[in-house]
XYZ file of C-alpha atoms in Angstrom:
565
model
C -163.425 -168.209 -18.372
C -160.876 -170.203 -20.147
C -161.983 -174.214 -20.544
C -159.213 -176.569 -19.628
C -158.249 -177.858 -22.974
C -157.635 -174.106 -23.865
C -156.198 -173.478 -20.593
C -153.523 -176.783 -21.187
C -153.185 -175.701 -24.781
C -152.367 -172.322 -23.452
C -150.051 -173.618 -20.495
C -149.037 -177.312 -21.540
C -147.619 -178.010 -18.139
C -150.700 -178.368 -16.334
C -151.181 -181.696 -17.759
C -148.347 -183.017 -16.059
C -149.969 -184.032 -13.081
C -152.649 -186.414 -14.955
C -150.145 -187.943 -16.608
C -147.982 -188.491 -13.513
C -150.942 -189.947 -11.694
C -151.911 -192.344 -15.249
C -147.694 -193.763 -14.856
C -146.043 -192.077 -12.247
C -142.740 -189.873 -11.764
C -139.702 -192.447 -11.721
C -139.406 -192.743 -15.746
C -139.488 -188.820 -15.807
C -136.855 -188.529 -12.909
C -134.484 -191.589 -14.221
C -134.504 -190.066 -18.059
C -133.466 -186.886 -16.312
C -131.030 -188.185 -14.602
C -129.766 -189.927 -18.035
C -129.336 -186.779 -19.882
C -128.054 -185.024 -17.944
C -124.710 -187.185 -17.891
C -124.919 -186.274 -21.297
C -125.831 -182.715 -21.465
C -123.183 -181.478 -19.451
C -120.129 -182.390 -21.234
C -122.473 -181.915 -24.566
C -123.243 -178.300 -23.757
C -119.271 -177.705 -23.336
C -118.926 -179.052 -26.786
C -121.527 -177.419 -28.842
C -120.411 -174.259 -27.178
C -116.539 -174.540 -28.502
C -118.357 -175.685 -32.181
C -119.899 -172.233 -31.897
C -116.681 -170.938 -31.510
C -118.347 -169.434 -27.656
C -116.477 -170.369 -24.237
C -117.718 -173.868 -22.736
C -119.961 -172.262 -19.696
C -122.149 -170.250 -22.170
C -123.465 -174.127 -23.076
C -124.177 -174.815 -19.715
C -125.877 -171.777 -19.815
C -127.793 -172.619 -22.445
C -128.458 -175.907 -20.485
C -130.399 -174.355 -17.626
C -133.101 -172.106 -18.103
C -133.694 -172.506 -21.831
C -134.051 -175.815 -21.064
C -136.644 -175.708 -18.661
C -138.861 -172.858 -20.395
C -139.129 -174.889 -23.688
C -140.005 -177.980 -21.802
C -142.727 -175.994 -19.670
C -144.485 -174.457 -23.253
C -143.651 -177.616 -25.311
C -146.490 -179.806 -26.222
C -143.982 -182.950 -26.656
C -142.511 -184.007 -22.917
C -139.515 -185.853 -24.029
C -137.827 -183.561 -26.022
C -134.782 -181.964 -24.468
C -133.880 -178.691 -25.351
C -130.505 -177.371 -25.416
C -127.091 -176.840 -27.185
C -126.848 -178.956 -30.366
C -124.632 -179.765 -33.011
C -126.036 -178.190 -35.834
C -127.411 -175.024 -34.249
C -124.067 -174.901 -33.011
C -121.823 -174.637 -36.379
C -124.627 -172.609 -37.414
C -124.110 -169.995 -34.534
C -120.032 -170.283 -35.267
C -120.884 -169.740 -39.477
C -122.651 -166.525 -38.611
C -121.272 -164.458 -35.526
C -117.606 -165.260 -36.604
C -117.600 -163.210 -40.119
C -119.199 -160.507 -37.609
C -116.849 -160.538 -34.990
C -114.619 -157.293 -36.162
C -118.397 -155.590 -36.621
C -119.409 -156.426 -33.231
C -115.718 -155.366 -31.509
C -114.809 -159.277 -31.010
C -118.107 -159.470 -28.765
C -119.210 -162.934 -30.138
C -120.914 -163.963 -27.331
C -123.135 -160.744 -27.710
C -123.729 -161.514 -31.562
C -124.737 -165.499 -30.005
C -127.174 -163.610 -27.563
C -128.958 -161.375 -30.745
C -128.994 -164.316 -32.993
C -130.635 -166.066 -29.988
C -133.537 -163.239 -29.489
C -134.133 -162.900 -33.033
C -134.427 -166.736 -34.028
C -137.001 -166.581 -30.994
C -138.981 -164.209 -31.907
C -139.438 -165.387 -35.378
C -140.493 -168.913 -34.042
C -142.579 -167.262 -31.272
C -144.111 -164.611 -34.235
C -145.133 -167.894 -36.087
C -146.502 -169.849 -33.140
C -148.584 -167.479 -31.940
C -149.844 -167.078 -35.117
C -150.977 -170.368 -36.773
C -147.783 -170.221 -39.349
C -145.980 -173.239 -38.589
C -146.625 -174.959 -41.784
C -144.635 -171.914 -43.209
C -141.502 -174.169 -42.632
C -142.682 -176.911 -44.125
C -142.170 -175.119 -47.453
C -138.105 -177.037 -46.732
C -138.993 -179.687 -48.577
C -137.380 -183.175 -46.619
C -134.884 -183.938 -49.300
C -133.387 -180.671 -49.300
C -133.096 -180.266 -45.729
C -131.085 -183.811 -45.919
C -128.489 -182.308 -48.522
C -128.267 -179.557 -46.031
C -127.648 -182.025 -42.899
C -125.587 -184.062 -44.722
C -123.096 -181.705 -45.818
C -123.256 -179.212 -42.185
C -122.100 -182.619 -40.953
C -119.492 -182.961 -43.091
C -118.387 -179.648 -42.491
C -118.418 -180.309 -38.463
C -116.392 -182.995 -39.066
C -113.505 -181.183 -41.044
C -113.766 -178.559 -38.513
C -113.389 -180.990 -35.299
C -110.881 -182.949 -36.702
C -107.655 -180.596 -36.332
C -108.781 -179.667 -32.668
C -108.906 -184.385 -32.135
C -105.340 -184.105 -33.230
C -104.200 -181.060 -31.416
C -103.808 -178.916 -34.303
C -104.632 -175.329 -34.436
C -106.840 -174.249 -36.904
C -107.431 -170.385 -37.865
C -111.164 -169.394 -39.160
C -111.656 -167.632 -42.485
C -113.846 -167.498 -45.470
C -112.376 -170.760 -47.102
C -113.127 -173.538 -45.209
C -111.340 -176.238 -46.812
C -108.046 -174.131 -47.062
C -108.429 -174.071 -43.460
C -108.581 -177.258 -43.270
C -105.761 -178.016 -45.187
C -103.643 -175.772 -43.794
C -104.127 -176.813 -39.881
C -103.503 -180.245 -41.309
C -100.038 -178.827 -42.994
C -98.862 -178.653 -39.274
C -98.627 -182.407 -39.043
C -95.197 -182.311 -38.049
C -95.395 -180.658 -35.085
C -98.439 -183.160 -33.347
C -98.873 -182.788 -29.947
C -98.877 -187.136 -29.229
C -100.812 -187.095 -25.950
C -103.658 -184.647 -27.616
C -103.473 -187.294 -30.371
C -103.724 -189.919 -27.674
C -106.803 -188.192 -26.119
C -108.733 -187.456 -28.840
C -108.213 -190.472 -30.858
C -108.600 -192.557 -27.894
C -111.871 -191.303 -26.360
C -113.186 -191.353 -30.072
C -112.783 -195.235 -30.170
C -114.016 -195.501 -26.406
C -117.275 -193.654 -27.653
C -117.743 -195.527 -30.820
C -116.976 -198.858 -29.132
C -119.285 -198.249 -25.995
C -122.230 -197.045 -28.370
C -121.700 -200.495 -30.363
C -120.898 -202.862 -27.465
C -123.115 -201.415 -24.674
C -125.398 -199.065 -25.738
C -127.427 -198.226 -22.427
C -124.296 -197.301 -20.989
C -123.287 -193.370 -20.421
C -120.722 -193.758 -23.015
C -120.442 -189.596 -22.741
C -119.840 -189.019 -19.159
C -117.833 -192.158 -18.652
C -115.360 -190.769 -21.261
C -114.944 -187.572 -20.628
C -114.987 -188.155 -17.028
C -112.154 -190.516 -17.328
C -110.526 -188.731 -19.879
C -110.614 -185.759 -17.347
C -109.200 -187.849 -14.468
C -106.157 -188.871 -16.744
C -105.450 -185.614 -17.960
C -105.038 -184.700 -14.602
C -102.967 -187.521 -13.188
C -100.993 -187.340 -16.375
C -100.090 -183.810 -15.856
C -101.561 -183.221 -19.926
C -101.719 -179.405 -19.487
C -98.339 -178.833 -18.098
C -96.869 -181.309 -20.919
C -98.646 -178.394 -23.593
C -102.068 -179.918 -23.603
C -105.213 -177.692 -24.177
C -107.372 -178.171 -21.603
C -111.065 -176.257 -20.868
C -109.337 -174.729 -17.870
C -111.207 -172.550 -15.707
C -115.209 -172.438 -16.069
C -117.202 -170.011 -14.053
C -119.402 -171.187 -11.376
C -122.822 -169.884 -10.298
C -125.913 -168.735 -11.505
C -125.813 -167.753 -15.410
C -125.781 -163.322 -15.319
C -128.284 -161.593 -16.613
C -127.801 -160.408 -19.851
C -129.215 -158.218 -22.796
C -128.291 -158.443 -26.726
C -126.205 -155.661 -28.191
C -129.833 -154.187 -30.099
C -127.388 -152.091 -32.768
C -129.695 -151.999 -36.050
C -126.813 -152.826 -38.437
C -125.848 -156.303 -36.191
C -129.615 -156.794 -36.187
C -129.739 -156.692 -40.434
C -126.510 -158.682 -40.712
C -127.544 -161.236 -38.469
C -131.389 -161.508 -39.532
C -130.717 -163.805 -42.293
C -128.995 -166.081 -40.100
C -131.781 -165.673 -37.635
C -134.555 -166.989 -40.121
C -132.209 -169.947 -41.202
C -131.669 -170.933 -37.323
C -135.607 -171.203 -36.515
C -135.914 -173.063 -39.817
C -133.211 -175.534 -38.899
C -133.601 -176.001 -35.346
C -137.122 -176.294 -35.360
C -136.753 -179.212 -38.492
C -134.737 -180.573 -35.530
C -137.424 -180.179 -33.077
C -140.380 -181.578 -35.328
C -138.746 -184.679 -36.454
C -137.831 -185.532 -32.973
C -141.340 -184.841 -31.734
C -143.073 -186.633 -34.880
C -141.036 -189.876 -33.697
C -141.388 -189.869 -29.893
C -145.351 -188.971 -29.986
C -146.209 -191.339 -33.201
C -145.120 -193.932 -30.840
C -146.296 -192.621 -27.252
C -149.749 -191.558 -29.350
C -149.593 -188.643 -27.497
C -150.852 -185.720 -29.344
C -148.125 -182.539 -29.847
C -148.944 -179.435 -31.925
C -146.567 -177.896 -33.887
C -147.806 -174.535 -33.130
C -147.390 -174.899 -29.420
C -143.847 -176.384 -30.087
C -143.036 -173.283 -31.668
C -143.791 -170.972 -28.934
C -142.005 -173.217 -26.431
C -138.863 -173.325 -28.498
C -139.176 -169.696 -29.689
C -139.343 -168.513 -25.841
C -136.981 -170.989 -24.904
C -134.641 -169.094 -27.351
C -135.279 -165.463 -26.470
C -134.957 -166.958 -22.460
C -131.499 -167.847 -23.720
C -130.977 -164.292 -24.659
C -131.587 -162.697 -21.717
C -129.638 -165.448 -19.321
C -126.173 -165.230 -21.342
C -126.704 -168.563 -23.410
C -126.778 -169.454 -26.875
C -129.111 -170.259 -29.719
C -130.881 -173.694 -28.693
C -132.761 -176.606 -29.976
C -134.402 -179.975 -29.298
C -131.808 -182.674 -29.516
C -132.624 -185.920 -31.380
C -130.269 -188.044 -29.517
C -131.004 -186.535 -25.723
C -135.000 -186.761 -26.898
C -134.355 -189.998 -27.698
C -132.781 -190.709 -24.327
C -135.625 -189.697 -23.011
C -137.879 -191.900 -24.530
C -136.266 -195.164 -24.005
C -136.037 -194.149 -20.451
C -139.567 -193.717 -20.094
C -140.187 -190.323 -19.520
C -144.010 -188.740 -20.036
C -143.779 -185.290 -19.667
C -141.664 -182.328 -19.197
C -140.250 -183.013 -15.576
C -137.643 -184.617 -16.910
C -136.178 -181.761 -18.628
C -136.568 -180.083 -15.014
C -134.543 -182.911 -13.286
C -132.020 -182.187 -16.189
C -131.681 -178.666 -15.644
C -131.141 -179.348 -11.955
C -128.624 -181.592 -12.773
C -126.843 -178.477 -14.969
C -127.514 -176.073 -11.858
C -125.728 -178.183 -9.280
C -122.792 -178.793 -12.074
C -122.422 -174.783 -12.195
C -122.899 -174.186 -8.460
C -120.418 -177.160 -7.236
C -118.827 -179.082 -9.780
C -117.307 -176.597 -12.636
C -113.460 -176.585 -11.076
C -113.266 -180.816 -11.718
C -114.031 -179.158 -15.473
C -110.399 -178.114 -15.469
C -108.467 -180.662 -16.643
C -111.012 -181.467 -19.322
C -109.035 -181.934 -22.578
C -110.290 -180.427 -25.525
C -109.211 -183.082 -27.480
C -112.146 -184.678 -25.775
C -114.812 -182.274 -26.654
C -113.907 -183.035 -30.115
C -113.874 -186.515 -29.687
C -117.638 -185.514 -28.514
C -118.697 -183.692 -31.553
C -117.527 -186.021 -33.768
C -119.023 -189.307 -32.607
C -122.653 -187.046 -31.828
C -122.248 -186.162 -35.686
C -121.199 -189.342 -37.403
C -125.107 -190.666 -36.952
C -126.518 -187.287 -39.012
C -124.350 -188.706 -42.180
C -127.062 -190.638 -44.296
C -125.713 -190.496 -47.806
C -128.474 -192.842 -48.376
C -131.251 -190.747 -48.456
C -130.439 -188.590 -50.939
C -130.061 -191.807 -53.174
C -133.482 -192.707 -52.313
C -134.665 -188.815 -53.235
C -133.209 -189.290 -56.791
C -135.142 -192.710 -57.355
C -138.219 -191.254 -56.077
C -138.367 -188.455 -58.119
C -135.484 -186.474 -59.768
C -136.411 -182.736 -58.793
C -136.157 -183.971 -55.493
C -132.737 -185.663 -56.411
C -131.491 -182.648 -58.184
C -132.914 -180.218 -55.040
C -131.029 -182.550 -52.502
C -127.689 -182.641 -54.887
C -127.448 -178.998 -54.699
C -127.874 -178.368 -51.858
C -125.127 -180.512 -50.533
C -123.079 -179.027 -52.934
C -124.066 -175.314 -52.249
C -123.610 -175.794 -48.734
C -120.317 -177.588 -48.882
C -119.417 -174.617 -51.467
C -120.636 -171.504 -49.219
C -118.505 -173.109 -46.127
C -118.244 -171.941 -43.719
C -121.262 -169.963 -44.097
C -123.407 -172.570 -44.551
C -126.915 -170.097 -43.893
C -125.987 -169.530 -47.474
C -126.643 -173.159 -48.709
C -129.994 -173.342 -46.314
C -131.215 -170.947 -48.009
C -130.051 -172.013 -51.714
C -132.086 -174.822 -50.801
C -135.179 -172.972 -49.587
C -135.299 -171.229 -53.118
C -134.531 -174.414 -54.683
C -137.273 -176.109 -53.080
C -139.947 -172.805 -53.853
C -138.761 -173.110 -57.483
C -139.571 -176.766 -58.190
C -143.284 -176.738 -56.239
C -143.807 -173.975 -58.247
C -142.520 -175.454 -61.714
C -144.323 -179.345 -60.517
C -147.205 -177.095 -60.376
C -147.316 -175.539 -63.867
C -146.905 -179.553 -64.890
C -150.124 -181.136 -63.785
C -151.100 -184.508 -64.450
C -153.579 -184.520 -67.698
C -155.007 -187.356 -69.411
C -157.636 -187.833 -72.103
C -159.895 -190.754 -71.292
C -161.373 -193.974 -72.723
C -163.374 -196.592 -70.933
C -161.342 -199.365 -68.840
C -162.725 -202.860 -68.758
C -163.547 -202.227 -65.097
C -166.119 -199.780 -66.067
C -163.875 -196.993 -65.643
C -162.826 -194.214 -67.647
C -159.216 -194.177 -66.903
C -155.739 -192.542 -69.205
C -157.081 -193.581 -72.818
C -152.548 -193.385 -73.503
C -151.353 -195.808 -70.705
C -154.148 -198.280 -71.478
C -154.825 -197.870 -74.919
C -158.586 -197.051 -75.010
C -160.518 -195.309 -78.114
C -162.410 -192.246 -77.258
C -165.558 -192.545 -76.083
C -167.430 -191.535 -79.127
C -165.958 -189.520 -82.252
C -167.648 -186.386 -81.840
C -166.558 -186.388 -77.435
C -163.601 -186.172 -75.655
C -163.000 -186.552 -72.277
C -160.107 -184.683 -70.428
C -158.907 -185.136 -66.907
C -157.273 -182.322 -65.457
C -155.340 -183.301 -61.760
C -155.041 -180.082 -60.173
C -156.534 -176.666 -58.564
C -157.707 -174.129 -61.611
C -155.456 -171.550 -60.735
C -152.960 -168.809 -62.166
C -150.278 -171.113 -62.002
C -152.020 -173.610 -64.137
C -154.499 -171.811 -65.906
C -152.426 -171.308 -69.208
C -151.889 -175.418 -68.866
C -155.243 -176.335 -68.516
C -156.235 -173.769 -71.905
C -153.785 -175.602 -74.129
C -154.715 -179.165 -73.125
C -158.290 -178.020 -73.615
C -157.422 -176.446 -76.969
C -155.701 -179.901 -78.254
C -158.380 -182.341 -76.617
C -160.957 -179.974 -79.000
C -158.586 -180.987 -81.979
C -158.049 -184.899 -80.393
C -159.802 -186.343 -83.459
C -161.816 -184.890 -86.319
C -165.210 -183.535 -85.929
C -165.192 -182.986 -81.843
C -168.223 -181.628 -80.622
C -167.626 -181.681 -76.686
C -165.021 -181.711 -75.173
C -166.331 -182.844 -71.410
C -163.793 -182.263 -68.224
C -163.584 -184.752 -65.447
C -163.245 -182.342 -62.979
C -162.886 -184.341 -59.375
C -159.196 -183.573 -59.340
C -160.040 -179.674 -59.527
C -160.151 -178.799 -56.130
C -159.920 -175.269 -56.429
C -160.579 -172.735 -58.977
C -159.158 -168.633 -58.579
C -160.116 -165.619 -61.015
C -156.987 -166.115 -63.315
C -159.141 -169.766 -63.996
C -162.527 -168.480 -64.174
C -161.394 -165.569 -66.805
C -159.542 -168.377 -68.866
C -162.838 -171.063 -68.524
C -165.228 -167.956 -69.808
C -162.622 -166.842 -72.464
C -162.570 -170.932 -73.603
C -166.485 -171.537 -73.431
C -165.992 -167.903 -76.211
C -164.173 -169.555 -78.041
C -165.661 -172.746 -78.568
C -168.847 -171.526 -79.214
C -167.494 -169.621 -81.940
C -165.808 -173.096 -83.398
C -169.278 -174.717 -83.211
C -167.937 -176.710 -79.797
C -169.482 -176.972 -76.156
C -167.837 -177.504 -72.801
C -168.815 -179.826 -70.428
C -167.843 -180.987 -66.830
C -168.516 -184.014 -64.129
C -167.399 -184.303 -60.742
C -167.214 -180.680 -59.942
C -166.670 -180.190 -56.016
C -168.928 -177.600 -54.232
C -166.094 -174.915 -53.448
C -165.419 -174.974 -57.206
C -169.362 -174.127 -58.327
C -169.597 -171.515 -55.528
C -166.562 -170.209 -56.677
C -168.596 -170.091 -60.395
C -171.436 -169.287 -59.053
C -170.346 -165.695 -57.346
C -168.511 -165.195 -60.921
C -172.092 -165.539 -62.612
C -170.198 -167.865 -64.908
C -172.559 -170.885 -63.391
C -175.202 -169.359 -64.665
C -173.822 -169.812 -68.302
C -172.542 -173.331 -68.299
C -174.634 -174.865 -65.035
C -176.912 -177.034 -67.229
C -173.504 -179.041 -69.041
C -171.620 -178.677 -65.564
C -174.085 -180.232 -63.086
C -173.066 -184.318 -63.840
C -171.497 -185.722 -60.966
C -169.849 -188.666 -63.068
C -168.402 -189.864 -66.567
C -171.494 -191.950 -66.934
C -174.260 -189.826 -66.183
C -172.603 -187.697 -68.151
C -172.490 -189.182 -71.640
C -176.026 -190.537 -70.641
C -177.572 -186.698 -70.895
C -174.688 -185.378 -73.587
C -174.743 -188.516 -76.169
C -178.355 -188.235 -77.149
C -177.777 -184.632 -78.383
C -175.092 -185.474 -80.534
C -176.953 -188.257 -82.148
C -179.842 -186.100 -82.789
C -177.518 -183.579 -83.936
């Protein structure tokens, strides 16, 4: 039989009840409550950004929602149409759409399934730290510039404008903006106006609804207005009821164009997912696994698939909400989803008169707090490959607009390339002894060697075929340091690893200084290292100069040898 912590580990849900009984229900049903306000007119909006009709967001809303919070291992997260999965979803399926016969909802379902399965694949199996390989300042210059590009692309539709979708973004741009002249005022009136009403309500009074109070009012004075008769876009008519079943056009040539787009969406979204679950359980001290967050957003995905919604993701501001409203666990994203289901059963005809002014409005105030130029200034003091990885980036992604999947993965590459070239650059230092007693960089501090016929080299890294042809050439010029080297000893507590690439080039080095009258020592060698030796049967050869555990004992044992010599 399962134990419980597998069983809960398996099924995270059925540790609700101990944590409703340890604080209760209300903060769970009140935080629902809260986003939901939020969701729905959210859900509309990140379903226009993906270029999809507004009910396939409330679609997205309902059972997604719920599956991802039942399989989650973080409670408050709340899962759902967002911004950036969004443009993402409108970068990929719109190229497609004469491919797919103009079915972009069906190309939004397969993108859906296949982003799902490859965070499910990796959940199940153990490979979330696969993603990690985006290195933080990287995925900034990616979030930076998508934001940008939501932005350009939201702020035609705030003014009423009509703007077409190509391959050139910025001409786009530029050319819905060359229709100036012919500004619809009251969309100009709406959008601009429920833009300040957001911003101001988020500054003035912050635990206010600002979203639902908006658009809700907005709503009420587009209809009393008479804004759609007057020329006004409006949502118009949303379906009601229970989202259709619904099953992804499987063609293999849609599943190969759409793959890459797939991988970049489960990369992204689930970035999305783990910073907002990092934040929210670092401060509840609730534990979360990043595994199990991975299968509860992959199924939560492929659910999405099969109920006629869209791609979906945690949401940093609705987690958020749910957090300062004191929720504990995953009921709250069940109260939200109720919330949804009662919107698409009742409610959908008072969408009507919803101007889409509005939703832009929306977007752009959600997207204005993912803008943090900052950072990447802070990346470029830190450390210039992670300045230069962030830069580009930003740039590529800007550059590939609107297929920004492109730039994602321009900075995926970017950030392989430069862990792999920082580690063909490890740190290595020759040695002298410090004043504290310590051998420390005999350069920075500027020690003598310990004796003139020793040197002692520090080598900061794993042994491996990456660093293997680094380590032989700092060997090689420590044995030539100063005149009349005998041993060359290697403080070897920073060599936490060792593969066969480095054991060939350590037996092909102990060759060769034997043959120059030299000897190679080593201290601080860690145990997975010497069994590593030992099934090599190199041990055997070097064990009785290799066994010292520090610099000291070391030249203790070696020192009297060379004297005698």
């Amino acid at each position: 039989m399962l134990s419980t912590s597998r069983l809960h580990r398996l099924l995270p849900f059925l540790a609700w009840p101990a944590q409703w009984r340890a604080g209760g229900v209300r903060g769970d049903l009140l935080a629902g409550l809260t986003v939901a306000l939020v969701m729905v007119p959210q859900a509309l909006a990140y379903a226009k950004l993906a270029g999809l009709p507004p009910h396939v967001g409330l679609y997205a809303a309902l059972i997604p929602a719920v599956v991802a919070a039942l399989f989650g291992s973080c409670g408050q997260l709340s899962t759902g149409p967002v911004a950036l999965t969004g443009l993402l979803v409108g970068a990929s399926i719109l190229p497609l759409a004469g491919q797919a016969g103009g079915d972009l909802v069906g190309l939004a379902l397969l993108l859906a399934l296949l982003s799902g399965l490859i965070q499910l694949g990796l959940g199940v199996l153990r490979l979330g730290w696969l993603l990690n390989l985006l290195s933080v300042p990287v995925l900034m210059g990616f979030v930076n510039a998508a934001a940008l590009i939501i932005c350009l692309t939201q702020i035609p539709p705030l003014l009423g404008l009509a703007m077409t979708s190509s391959q050139h973004l910025v001409l786009d741009f530029a050319n819905a903006l060359g229709g100036v002249a012919a500004l619809h005022l009251p969309a100009v009136a709406f959008g601009l106006g429920s833009l300040a009403a957001l911003l101001v309500l988020k500054r003035l009074w912050p635990r206010l609804p600002g979203v639902p109070l908006v658009v809700a009012g907005a709503t009420a004075l587009s209809a009393w207005t008479g804004f759609e008769a007057g020329g006004g876009a409006v949502v118009g008519a949303v379906p009601g009821g229970l989202p259709a079943l619904s099953l992804p056009p499987l063609r293999p040539e849609l599943i190969a164009a759409v793959l890459p787009a797939a991988f970049v969406i489960a990369m992204v979204s689930f970035m999305e997912a783990t910073s907002s679950a990092k934040l929210i359980c670092g401060r509840t001290r609730q534990a979360w696994s990043q595994d199990q967050e991975l299968i509860g957003q992959g199924l939560a995905k492929i659910s999405a698939a099969f109920s006629s919604g869209m791609p979906v993701s945690a949401s940093f501001s609705r987690s958020a909400l749910n957090y300062v409203n004191e929720a504990r666990s995953g009921l709250s994203s069940l109260v939200t989803a109720a919330v949804v289901l009662l919107t698409l059963l009742y409610l959908t005809p008072l969408l009507w008169h919803l101007p889409k002014p509005v939703l832009a409005a929306v977007i752009l105030q959600a997207v204005v707090s993912l803008i943090d130029l900052k950072v990447l200034a802070r990346a470029w003091r830190s450390s210039r490959d992670d300045g230069a990885g962030a830069a580009v980036t930003f740039v590529a992604t800007l550059a590939f607009a609107p297929n920004i999947q492109n730039g994602i993965l321009t900075g995926l590459m970017l950030s392989l390339a430069l862990l792999v070239y920082r580690s063909m650059r490890p740190r290595v230092a020759l040695l002298g002894l410090h004043a504290d007693g310590t051998y420390r960089d005999r350069e920075r501090f500027e020690l003598p060697h310990p004796h003139p016929a020793l040197v002692i080299l520090r080598f900061d890294s794993p042994l491996s075929f990456v660093t293997a042809a680094t380590f032989e050439d700092a060997m090689l010029g420590a044995a030539r340091a100063q005149p009349g080297v005998k041993i060359v000893l290697v403080s070897a507590a920073g060599i936490n690893d060792i593969d066969a690439t480095g054991l060939h080039t350590l037996a092909g080095l102990f060759e060769r200084f034997h043959a120059q009258g030299q000897s190679i020592a080593f201290c601080g060698l860690k145990k997975q290292v010497i069994d590593a030796m030992e099934r090599d049967g190199l041990w055997a050869r070097i064990g009785e100069r290799a066994n010292y555990r520090t610099e000291h004992q070391a030249l203790d044992a070696l020192l009297p040898a060379l004297a005698e010599a």
